[in-house]
XYZ file of C-alpha atoms in Angstrom:
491
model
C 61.706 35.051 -5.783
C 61.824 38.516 -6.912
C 58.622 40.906 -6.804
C 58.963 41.196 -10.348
C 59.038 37.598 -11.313
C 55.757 37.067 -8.497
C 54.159 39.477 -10.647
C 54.637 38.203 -14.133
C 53.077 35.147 -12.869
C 50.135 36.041 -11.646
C 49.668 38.531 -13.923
C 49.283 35.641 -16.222
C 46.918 33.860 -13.868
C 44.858 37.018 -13.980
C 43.934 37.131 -17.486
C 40.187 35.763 -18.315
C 40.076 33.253 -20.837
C 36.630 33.697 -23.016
C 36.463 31.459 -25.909
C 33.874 32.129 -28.780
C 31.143 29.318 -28.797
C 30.799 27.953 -32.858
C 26.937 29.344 -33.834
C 26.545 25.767 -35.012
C 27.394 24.071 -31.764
C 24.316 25.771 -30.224
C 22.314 25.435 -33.305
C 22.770 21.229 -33.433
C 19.441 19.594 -35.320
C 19.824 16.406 -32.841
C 21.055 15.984 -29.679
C 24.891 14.543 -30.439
C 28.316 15.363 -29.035
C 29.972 18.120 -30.701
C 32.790 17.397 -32.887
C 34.374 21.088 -32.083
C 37.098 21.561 -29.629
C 36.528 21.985 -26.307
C 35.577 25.840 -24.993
C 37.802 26.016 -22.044
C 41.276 26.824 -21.536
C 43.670 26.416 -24.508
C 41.066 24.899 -26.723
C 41.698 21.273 -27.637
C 40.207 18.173 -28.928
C 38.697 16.777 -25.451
C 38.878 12.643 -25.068
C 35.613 10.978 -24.255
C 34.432 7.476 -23.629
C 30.430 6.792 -24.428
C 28.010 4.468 -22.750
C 24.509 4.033 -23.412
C 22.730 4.233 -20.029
C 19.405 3.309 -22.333
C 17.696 3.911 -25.193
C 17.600 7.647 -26.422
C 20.725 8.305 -23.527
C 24.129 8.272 -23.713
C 27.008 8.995 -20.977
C 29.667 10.377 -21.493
C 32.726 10.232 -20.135
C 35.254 13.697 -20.823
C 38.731 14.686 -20.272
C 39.947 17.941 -21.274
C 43.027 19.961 -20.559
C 46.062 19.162 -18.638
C 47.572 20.883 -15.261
C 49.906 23.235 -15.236
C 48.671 25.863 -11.853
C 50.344 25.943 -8.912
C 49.577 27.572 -5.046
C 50.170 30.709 -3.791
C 49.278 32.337 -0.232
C 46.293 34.799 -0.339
C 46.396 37.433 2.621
C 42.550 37.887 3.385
C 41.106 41.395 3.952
C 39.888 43.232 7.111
C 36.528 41.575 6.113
C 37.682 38.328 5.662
C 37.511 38.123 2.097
C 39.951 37.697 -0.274
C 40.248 40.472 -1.744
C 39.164 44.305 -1.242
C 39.535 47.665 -2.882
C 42.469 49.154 -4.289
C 43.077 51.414 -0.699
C 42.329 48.214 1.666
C 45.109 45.723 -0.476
C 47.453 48.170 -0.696
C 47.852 48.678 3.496
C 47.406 45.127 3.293
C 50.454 44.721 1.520
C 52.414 47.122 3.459
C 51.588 44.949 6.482
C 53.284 41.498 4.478
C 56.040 43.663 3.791
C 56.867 44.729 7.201
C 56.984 41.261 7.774
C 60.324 41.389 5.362
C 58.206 39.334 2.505
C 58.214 39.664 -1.055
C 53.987 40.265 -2.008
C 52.494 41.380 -5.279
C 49.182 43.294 -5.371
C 46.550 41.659 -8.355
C 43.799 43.281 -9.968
C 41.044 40.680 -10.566
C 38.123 41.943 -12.754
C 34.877 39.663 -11.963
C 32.906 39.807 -16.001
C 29.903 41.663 -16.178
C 26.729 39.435 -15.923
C 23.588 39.935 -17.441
C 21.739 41.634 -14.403
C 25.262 42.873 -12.409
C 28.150 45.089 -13.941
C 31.682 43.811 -13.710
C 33.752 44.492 -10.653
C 37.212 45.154 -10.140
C 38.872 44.360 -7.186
C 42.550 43.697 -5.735
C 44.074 40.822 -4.047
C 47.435 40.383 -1.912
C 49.638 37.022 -2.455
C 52.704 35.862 -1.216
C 54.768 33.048 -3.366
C 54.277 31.273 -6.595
C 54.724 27.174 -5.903
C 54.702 24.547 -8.164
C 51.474 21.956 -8.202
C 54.042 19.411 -6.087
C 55.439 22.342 -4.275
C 52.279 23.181 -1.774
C 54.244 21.959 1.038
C 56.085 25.370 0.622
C 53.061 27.083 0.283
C 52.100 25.775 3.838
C 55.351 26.276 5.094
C 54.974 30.567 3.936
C 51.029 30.153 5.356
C 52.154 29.438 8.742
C 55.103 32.062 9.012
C 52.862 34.710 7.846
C 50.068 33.529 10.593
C 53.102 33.790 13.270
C 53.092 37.065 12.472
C 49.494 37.939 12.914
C 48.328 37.841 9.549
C 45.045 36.014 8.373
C 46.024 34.128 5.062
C 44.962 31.158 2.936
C 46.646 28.247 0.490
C 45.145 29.136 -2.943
C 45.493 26.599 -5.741
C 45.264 28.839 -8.600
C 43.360 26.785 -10.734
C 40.231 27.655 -8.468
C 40.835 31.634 -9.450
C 38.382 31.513 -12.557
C 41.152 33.611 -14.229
C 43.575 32.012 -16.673
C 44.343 27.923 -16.846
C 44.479 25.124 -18.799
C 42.565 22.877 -16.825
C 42.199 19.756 -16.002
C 39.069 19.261 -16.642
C 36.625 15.964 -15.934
C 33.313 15.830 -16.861
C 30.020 13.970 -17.504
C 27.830 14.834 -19.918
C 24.561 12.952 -19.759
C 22.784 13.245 -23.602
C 18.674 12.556 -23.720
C 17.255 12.316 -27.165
C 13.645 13.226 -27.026
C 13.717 10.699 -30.392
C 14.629 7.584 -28.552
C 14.133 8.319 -25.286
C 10.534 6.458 -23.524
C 10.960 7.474 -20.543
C 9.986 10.650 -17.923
C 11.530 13.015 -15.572
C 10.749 13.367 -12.229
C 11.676 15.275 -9.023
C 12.312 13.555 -5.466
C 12.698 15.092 -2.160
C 13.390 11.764 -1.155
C 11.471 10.475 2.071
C 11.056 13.967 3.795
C 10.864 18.046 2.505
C 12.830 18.473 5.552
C 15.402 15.693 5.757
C 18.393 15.902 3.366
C 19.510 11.905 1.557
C 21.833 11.468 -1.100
C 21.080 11.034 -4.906
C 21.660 7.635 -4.680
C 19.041 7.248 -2.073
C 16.842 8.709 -3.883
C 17.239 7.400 -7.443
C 17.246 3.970 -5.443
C 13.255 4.835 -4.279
C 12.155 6.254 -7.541
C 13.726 3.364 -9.397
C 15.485 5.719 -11.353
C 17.977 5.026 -14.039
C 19.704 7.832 -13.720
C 19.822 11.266 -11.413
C 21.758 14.181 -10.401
C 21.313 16.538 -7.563
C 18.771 19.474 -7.729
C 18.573 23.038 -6.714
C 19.816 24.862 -3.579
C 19.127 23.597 -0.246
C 18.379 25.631 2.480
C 21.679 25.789 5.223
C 20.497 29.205 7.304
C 17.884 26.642 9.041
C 17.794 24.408 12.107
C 20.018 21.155 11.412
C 17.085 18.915 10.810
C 15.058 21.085 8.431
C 17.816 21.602 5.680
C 16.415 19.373 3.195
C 13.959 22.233 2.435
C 14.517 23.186 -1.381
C 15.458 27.200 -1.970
C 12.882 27.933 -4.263
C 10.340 26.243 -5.828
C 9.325 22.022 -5.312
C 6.653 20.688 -7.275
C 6.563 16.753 -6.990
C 3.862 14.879 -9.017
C 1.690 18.215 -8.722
C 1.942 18.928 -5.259
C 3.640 22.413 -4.654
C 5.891 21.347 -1.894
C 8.301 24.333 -1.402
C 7.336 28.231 -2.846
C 9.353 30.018 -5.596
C 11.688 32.748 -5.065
C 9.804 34.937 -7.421
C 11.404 35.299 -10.751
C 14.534 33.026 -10.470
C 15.092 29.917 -12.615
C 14.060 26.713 -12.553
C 13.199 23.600 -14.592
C 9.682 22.722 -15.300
C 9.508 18.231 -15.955
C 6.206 16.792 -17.475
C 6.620 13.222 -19.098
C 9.511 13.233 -21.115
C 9.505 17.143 -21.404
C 11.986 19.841 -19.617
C 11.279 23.313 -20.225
C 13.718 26.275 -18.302
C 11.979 29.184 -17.307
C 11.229 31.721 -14.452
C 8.651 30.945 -11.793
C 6.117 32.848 -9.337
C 3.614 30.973 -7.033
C 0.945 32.481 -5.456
C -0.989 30.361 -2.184
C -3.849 31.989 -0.907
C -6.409 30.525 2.264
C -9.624 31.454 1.605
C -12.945 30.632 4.326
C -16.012 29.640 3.470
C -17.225 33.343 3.640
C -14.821 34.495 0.970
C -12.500 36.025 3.177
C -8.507 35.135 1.969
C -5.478 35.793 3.570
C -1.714 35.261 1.591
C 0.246 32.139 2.809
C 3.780 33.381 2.727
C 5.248 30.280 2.659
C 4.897 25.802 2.148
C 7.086 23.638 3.741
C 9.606 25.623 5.939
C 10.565 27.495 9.267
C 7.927 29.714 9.958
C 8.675 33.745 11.249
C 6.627 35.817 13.173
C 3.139 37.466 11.654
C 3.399 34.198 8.675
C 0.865 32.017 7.537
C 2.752 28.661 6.428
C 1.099 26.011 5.156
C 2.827 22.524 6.010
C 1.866 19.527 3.861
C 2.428 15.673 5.012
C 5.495 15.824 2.807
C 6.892 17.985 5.304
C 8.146 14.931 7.887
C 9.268 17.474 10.798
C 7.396 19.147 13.201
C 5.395 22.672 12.586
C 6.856 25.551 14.606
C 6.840 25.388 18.583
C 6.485 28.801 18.707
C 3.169 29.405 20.324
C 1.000 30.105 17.342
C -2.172 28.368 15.846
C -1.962 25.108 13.935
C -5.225 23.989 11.592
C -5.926 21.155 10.555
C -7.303 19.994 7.063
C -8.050 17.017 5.780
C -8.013 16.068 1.906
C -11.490 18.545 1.276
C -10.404 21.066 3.151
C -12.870 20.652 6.237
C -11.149 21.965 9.139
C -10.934 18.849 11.554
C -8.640 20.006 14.165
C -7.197 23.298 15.875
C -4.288 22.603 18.250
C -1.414 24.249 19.562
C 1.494 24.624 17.328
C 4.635 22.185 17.445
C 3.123 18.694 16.245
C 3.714 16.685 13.028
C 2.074 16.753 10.089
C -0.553 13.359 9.987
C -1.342 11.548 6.631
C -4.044 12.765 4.551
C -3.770 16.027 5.973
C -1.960 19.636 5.716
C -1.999 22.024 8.245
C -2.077 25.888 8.306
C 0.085 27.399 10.704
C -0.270 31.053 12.045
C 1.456 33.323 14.576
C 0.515 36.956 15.247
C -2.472 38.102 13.216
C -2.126 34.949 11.120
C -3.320 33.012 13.871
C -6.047 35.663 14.582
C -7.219 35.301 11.170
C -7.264 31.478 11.676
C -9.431 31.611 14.765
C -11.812 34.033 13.353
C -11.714 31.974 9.464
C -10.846 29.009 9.791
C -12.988 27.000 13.361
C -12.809 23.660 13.811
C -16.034 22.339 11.121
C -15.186 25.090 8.559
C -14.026 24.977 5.578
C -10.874 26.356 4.236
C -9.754 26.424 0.153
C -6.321 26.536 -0.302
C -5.781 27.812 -3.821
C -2.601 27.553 -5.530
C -1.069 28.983 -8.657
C 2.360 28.337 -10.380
C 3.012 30.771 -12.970
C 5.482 30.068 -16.074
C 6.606 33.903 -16.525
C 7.817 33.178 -19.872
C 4.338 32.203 -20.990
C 2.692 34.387 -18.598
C 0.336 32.077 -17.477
C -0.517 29.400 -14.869
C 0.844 26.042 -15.039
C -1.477 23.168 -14.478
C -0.493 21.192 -11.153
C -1.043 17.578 -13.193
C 0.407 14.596 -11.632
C 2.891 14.139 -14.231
C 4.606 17.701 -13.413
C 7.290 18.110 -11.218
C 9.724 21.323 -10.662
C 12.902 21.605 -9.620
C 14.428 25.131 -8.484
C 17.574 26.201 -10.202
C 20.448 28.296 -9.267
C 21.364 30.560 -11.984
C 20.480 31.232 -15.082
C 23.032 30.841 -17.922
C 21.725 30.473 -21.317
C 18.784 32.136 -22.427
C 17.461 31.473 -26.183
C 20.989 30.801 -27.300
C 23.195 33.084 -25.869
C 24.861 33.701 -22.616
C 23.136 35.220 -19.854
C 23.722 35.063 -16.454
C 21.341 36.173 -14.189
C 23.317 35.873 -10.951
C 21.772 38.953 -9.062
C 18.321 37.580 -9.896
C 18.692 34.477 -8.732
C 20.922 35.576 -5.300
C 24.326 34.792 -6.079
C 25.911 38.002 -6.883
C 29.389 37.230 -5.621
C 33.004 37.286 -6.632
C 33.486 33.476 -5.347
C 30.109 32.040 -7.207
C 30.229 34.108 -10.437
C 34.434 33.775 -10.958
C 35.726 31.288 -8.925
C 35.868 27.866 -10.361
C 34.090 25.018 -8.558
C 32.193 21.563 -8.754
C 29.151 22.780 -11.089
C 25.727 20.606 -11.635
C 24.385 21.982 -14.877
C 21.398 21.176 -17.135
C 20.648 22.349 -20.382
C 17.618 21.592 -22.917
C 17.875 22.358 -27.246
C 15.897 23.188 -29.982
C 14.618 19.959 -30.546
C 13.370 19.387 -26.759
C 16.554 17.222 -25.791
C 17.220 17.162 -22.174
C 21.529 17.213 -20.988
C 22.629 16.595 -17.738
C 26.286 17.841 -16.986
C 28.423 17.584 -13.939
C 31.778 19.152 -13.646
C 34.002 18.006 -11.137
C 36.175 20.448 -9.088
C 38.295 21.464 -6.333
C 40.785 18.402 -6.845
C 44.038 20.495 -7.589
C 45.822 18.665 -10.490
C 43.033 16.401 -11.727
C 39.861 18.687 -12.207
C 39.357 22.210 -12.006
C 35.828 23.065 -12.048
C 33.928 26.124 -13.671
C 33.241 29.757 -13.368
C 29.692 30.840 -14.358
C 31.139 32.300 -17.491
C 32.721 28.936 -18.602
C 29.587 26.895 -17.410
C 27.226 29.003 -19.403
C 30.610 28.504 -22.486
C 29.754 25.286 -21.976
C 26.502 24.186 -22.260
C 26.371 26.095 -25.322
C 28.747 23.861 -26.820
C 27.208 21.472 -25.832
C 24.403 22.437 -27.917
C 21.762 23.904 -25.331
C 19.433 26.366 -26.038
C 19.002 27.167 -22.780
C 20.437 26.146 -19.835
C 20.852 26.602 -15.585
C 23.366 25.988 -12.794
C 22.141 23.189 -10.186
C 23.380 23.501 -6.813
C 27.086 22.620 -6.677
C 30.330 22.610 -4.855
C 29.847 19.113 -2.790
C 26.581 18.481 -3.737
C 27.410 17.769 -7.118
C 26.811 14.075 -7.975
C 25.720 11.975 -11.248
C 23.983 9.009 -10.376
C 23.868 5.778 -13.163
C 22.268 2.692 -12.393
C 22.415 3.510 -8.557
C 26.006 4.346 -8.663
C 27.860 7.756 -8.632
C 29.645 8.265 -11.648
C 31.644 11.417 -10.710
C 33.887 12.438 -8.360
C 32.066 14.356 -5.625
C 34.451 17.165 -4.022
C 33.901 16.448 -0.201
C 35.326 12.490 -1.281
C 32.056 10.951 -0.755
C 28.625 11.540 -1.705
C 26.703 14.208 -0.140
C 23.070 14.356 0.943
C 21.104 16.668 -0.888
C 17.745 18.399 -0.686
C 16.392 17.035 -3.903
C 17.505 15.196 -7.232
C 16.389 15.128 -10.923
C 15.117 11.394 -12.052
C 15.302 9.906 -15.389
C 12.800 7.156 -14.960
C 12.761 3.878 -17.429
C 8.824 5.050 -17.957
């Protein structure tokens, strides 16, 4: 294969496909399926098979798009990335070439974002293969390895640049009309311990579910159920909000998406208060954490203070840190001048208010913690008030791979007239699903008709649950367990 030829076609690959959303798809009076073609790729008339789940939701089943990517080799930066600056590629590619191969340098522009300016950056590839051909693509992988380079097998479908798909989806419709139902969230048994959706919408009786927001995987093995951002389950704050980043806020049969901020404060009988920086996760040095019975691990062995509350907030035991959290009872735990403030606060026989706030910053003010309101943290914002907008710094992931790169995408959107969808995209199955870029997830759930929308946690963790069965196609080949799941419950 010639350079020249190498370079036509990814040139092609390279080229961003943004398709203009119809005004009236996003301006729908009812909550129904649009009739317009489908936003991504080479825009086409998508097939789709519906099921009522119950009354006031329908399923649906969609197929959009047909495959026509192939693989290439990727030569991966001094930095391990996939691509660099203009200086770093280009020694790169002097380095393939002294192997005697035929590369091609490509200029990838990542789209500008709401709250982070486009980016332009270069990547090195070796080889253009057919979709049946990746055997070659291995074949080029491993003689480029011999010679001491660090490469990869990159289905270009997974780019975010130019394809035509596949595409399989499920779109999950809620009509506030119809609908008699309520939303909840689950952490399933534990804050700490991780379950599947299935597991989950099994306890909570659920008719249907998907997966919820981030889970935290920068923490010890057994505490990675903990949520990445903020938990509320039937009123109970059970995991703090990254200030400002999205999330969904469930009461009854509502769903509102906004921006949160919590606020937990300890404050002794004499008045004095002292910040908790954190509920329901690893503790670090000079914190106050407060750990509630949801917790189901252990609080921190790490030679601080543990108090003990009970349900009025009398202080009925001070212990050593490193024990579980008993029923009926949450615990304060301090290290450093945390724990000094505990001893000199907070004695065994005192008392000890723990006030807490969740504030809607949309509205500006506090939500009430009711026990019909639940919270689940989102990734990134998409849609805002009917228009694209990404807030991908905000929300902490400002990145090439999660803003442009296509993958397995959990996505939930609410309209005008308070109707709740639930949309997974399936991914990273080369020839039978692509996925989604942030761009074309945002694309859409405007089509879709939402007025406002987020990104769920994704990649593996993607999964649509039905009647205690997963409907998709989860990436990893089976389901995976998750830190917390949505709930459509029959009442």
């Amino acid at each position: 294969m010639s350079r020249r030829t190498l370079t036509a076609g990814l040139a092609l690959a390279a080229t961003l496909t943004v398709t203009t959303v119809p005004v009236a798809a996003a301006e729908q009076p009812s909550v129904k399926f649009p009739s317009a073609k489908f936003p991504l790729g080479v825009p086409s008339v998508p097939t789709r098979t519906m099921t009522s789940v119950a009354q006031g939701i329908d399923l649906y089943d969609v197929k959009a798009g047909r495959a026509t990517d192939g693989y290439t080799v990727t030569v991966l930066m001094p930095s391990g990335r996939d691509y660099g600056m203009r200086h770093t590629a280009e020694a790169k590619l002097a380095e393939v070439e002294a192997t005697g191969e035929v590369a091609a340098l490509q200029k990838v522009v990542r789209p500008q974002v709401a709250d982070a300016p486009a980016q332009e950056v270069y990547m090195v590839r070796v080889g253009l293969w057919k979709l049946e051909e990746k055997a070659k693509a291995d074949d080029m992988a491993k003689k480029l390895k011999d010679a001491g380079l660090k490469v990869k097998v990159d289905y270009l479908g997974d780019d975010g640049l130019r394809t035509t798909g596949p595409w399989n989806v499920k779109v999950m419709m809620i009509n506030p009309r119809a609908f008699r139902g309520s939303y909840a969230a689950s952490l399933g048994g534990s804050v700490a311990k991780r379950e599947t959706v299935t597991a989950m919408a099994k306890a909570g009786k659920a008719l249907a579910a998907v997966n919820g927001g981030f889970f935290n995987i920068h923490t010890a093995n057994e505490l990675r159920g903990e949520p990445v951002g903020a938990s509320v389950v039937a009123g109970r704050l059970l995991s703090e909000a990254v200030p400002g980043r999205s999330a969904v806020v469930l009461k009854g049969r509502t769903a509102r998406v906004t921006e949160l901020k919590t606020t937990v404060t300890a404050i002794a009988a004499s008045g004095e208060k002292l910040p908790v920086n954190g509920v329901n996760r690893a503790a670090v040095a000079e914190e106050l954490v407060l750990y509630t019975e949801e917790w189901g691990a252990k609080t921190p062995a790490d030679g601080g203070t543990d108090v003990v509350l009970d349900a009025t907030g009398k202080v009925v035991g001070v212990r050593a840190s490193g024990a579980a959290v008993q029923r009926g009872t949450q615990v304060l735990h301090g290290s450093g001048t945390a724990s000094d403030w505990l001893a000199a606060y907070a004695p065994e026989g005192a008392a000890v208010r723990i006030d807490t706030k969740v504030v809607d910053l949309r509205k500006g003010r506090a939500i009430k913690l009711t026990p019909d309101l639940h919270v689940i943290a989102g990734g990134v914002g998409l849609v805002r008030n009917g228009k694209t907008r990404i807030t991908a710094k905000r929300d902490g992931h400002d990145s090439m791979n999660m803003i442009l790169r296509r993958h397995p995408r959990t996505l939930l959107g609410t309209t005008r007239n308070g109707a709740l969808i639930l949309a997974t995209v399936d991914g990273r199955q080369p020839g039978v699903t692509v996925g989604a870029s942030f761009v074309e997830a945002a694309q859409f759930m405007r089509w879709l008709g939402a007025r406002d929308a987020i990104n769920l946690d994704g990649g593996g963790s993607t999964a649509m649950v039905v009647k205690d069965k997963v409907v998709n196609r989860p990436s990893d080949g089976a389901e995976r367990p998750v830190g917390d799941a949505l709930l459509v419950l029959p009442r």
